[in-house]
mmCIF file of C-alpha atoms in Angstrom:
data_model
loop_
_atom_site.group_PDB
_atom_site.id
_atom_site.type_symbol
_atom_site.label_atom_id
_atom_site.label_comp_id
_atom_site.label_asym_id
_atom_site.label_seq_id
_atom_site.Cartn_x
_atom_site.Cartn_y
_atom_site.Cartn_z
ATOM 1 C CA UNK A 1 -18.522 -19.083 -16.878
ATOM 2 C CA UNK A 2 -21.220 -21.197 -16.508
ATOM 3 C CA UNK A 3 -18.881 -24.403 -16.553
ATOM 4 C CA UNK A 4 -16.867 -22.775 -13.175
ATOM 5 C CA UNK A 5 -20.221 -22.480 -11.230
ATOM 6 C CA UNK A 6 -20.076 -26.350 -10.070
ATOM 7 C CA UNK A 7 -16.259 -25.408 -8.702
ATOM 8 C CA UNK A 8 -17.790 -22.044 -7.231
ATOM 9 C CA UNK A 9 -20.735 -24.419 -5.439
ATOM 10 C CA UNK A 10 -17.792 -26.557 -3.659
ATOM 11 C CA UNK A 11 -15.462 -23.654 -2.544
ATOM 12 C CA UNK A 12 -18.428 -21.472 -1.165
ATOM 13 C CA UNK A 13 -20.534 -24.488 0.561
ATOM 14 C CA UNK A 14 -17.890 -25.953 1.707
ATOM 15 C CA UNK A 15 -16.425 -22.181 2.927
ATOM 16 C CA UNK A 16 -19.855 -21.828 4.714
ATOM 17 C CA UNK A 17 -20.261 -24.865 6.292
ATOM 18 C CA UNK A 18 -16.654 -24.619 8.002
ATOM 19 C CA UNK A 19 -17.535 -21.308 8.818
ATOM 20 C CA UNK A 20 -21.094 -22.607 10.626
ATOM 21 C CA UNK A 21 -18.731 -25.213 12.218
ATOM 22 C CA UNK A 22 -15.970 -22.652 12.828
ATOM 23 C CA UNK A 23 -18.551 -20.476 14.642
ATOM 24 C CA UNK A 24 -19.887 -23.381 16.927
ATOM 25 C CA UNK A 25 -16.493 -24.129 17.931
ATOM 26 C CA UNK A 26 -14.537 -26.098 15.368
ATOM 27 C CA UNK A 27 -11.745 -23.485 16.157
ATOM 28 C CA UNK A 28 -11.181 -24.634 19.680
ATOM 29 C CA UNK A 29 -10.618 -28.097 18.839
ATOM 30 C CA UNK A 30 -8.006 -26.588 15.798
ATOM 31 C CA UNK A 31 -6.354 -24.689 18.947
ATOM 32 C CA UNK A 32 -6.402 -27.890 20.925
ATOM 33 C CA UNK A 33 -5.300 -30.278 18.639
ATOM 34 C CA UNK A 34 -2.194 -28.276 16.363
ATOM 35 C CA UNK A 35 -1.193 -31.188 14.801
ATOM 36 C CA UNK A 36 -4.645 -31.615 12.700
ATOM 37 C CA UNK A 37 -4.004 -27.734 11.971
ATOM 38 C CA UNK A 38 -0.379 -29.049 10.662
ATOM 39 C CA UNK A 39 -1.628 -31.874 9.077
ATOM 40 C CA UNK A 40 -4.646 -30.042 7.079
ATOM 41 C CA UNK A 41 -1.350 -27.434 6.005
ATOM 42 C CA UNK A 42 0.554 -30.104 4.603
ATOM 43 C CA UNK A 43 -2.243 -31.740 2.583
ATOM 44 C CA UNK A 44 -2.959 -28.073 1.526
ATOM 45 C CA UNK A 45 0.394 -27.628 0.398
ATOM 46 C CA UNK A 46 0.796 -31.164 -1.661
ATOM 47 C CA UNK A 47 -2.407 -29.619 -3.403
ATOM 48 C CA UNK A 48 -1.193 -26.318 -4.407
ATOM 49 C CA UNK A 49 1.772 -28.506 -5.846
ATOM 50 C CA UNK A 50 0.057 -30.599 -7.702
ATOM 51 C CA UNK A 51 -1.871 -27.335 -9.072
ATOM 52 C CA UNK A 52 1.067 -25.823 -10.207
ATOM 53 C CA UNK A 53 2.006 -28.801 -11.825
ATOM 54 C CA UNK A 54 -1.392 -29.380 -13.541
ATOM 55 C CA UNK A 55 -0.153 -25.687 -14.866
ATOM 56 C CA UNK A 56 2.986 -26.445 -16.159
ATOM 57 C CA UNK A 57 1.927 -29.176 -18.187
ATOM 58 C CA UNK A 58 -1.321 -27.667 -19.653
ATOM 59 C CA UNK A 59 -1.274 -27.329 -23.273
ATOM 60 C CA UNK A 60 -2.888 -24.471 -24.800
ATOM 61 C CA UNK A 61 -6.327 -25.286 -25.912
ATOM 62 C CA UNK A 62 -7.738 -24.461 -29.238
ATOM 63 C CA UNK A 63 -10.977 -22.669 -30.387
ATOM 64 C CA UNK A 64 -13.257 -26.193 -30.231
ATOM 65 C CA UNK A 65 -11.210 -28.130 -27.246
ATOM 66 C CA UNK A 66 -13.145 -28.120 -24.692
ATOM 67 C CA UNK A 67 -11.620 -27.580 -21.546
ATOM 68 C CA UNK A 68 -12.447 -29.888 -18.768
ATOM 69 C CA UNK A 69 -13.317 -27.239 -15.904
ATOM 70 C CA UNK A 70 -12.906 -28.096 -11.819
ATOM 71 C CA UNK A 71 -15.581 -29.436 -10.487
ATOM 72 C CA UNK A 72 -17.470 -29.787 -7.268
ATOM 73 C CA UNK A 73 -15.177 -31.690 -5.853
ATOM 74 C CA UNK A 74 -12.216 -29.628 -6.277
ATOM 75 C CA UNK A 75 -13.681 -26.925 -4.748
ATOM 76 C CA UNK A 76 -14.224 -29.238 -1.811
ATOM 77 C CA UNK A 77 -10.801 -29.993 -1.657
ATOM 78 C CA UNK A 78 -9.265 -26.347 -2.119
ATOM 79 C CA UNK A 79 -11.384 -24.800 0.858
ATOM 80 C CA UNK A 80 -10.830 -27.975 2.934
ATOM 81 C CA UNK A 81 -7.133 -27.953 2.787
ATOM 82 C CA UNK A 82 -7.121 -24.179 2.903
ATOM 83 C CA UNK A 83 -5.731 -23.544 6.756
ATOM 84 C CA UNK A 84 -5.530 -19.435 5.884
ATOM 85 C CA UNK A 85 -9.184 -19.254 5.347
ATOM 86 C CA UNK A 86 -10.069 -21.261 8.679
ATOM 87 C CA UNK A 87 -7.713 -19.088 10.538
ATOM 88 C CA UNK A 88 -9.391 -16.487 8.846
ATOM 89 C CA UNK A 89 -12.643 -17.687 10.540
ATOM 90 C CA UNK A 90 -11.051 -18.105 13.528
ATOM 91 C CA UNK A 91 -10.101 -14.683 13.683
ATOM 92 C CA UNK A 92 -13.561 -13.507 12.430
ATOM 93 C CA UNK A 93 -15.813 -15.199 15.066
ATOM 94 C CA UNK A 94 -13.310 -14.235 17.904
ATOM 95 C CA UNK A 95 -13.416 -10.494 16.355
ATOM 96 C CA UNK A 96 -16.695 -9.525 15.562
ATOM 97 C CA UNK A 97 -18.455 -12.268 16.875
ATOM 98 C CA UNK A 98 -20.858 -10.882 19.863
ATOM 99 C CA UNK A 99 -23.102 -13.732 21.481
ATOM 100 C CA UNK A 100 -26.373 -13.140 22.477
ATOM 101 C CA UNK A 101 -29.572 -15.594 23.397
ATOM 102 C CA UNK A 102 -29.907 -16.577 19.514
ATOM 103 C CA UNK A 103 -26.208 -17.117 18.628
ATOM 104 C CA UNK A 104 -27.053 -20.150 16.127
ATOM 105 C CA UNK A 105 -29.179 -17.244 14.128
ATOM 106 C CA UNK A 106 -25.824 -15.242 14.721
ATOM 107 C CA UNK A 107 -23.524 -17.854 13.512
ATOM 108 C CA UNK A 108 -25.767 -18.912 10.209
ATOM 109 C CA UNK A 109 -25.915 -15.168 9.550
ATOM 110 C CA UNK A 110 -22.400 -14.362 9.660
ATOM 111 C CA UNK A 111 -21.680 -17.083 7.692
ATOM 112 C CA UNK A 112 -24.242 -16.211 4.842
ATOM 113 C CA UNK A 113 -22.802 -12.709 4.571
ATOM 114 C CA UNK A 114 -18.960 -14.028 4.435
ATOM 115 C CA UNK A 115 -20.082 -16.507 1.720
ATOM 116 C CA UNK A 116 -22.205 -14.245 -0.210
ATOM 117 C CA UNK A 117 -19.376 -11.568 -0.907
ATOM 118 C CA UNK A 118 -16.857 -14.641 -1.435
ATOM 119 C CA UNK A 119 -19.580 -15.837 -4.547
ATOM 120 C CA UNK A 120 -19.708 -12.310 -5.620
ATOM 121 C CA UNK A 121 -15.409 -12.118 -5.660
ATOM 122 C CA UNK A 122 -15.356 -15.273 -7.386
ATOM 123 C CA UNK A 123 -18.358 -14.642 -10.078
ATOM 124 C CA UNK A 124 -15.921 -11.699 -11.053
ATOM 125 C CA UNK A 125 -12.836 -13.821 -10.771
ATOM 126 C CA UNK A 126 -14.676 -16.159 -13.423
ATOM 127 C CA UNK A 127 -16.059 -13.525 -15.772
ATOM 128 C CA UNK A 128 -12.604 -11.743 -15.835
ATOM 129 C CA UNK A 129 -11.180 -15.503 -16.324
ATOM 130 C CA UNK A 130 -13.636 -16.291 -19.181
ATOM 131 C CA UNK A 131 -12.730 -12.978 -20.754
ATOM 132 C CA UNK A 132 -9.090 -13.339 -20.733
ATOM 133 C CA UNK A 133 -9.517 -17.403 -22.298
ATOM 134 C CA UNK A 134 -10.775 -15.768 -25.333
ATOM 135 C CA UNK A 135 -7.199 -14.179 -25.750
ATOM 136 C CA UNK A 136 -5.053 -17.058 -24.643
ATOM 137 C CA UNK A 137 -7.132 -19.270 -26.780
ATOM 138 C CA UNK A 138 -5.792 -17.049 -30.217
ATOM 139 C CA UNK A 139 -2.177 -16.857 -28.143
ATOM 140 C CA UNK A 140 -0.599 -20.489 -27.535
ATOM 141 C CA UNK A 141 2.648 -19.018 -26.125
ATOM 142 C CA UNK A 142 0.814 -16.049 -24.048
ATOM 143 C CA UNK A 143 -1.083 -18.952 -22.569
ATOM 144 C CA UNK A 144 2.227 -20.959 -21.871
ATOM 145 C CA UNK A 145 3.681 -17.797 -20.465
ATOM 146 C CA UNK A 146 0.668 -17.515 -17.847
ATOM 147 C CA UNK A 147 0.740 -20.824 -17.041
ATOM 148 C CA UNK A 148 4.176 -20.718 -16.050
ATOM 149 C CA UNK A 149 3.641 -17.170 -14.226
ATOM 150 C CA UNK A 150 0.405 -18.895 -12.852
ATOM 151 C CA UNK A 151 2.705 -22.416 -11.677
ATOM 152 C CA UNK A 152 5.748 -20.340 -10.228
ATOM 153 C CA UNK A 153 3.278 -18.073 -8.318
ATOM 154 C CA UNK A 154 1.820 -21.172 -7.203
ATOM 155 C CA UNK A 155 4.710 -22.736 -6.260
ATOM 156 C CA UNK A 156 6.238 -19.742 -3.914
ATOM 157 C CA UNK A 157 2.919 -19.962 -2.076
ATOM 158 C CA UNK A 158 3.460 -23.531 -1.395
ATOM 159 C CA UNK A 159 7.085 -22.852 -0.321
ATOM 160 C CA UNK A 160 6.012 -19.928 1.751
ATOM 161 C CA UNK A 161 3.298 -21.785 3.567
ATOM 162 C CA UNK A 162 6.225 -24.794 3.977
ATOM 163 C CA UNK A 163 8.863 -22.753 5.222
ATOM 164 C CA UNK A 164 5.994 -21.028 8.208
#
């Protein structure tokens, strides 16, 4: 667990900071300007590729490998290429969004509450991750088998997001 914190650290800072910038009107200039929006989408979707393929050619680690975890930087690169969740802001500021005379207070707080419940979702994600490595680490095929499951999942997404 405490290995996916530094991958954790890049998706939610970065997640916060384009939601500060969402909120101060980074979403107008995505309305403006669709070909960034269709440009960010493509990068995204090379990514998720090249995660599925990271998938399908991970072998199964044993009880002392240590597995070299995401980092930072990854996380970085997820949120930033990930057009749903700045839509998603988008549609959050335009929704519930209600200036008033200290809208930067507004913005910042809106922002810390969306990030805070996305670090709670993803401490469980990671503690329900770190439980189920114990098992795949004692299963070589079950681990092959989720990888694959994991890659093809991966891959429809990617297709999906191509074909919109």
């Amino acid at each position: 667990m405490r290995q996916s914190m530094s991958f954790i650290y890049g998706l939610d800072g970065t997640y916060f900071l384009l939601a500060v910038s969402v909120g101060l009107g980074l979403g107008q200039f995505f309305q403006m300007y669709p070909l960034v929006s269709s440009v960010i989408k493509s990068i995204g979707i090379l990514y998720i590729f090249y995660l599925a393929y990271r998938f399908i050619v991970a072998t199964a680690p044993t009880q002392n490998q240590i597995l070299e975890p995401f980092r930072f930087r990854d996380g970085m690169v997820v949120q930033l290429t990930n057009t749903k969740g700045i839509i998603m802001l988008m549609v959050m500021f335009s929704e519930f969004f209600i200036p008033s005379a200290d809208m930067i207070s507004d913005i910042f707080l809106m922002s810390t509450v969306l990030v805070v419940l996305n670090f709670m979702a993803h401490l469980m994600w990671v503690t329900f991750g770190a439980a189920i490595q114990k098992v795949l680490v004692r299963n070589p095929s079950l681990f092959k088998t989720q990888n694959y499951l994991f890659s093809s999942m991966m891959l429809a997404v990617g297709f999906w997001l191509a074909a919109r």
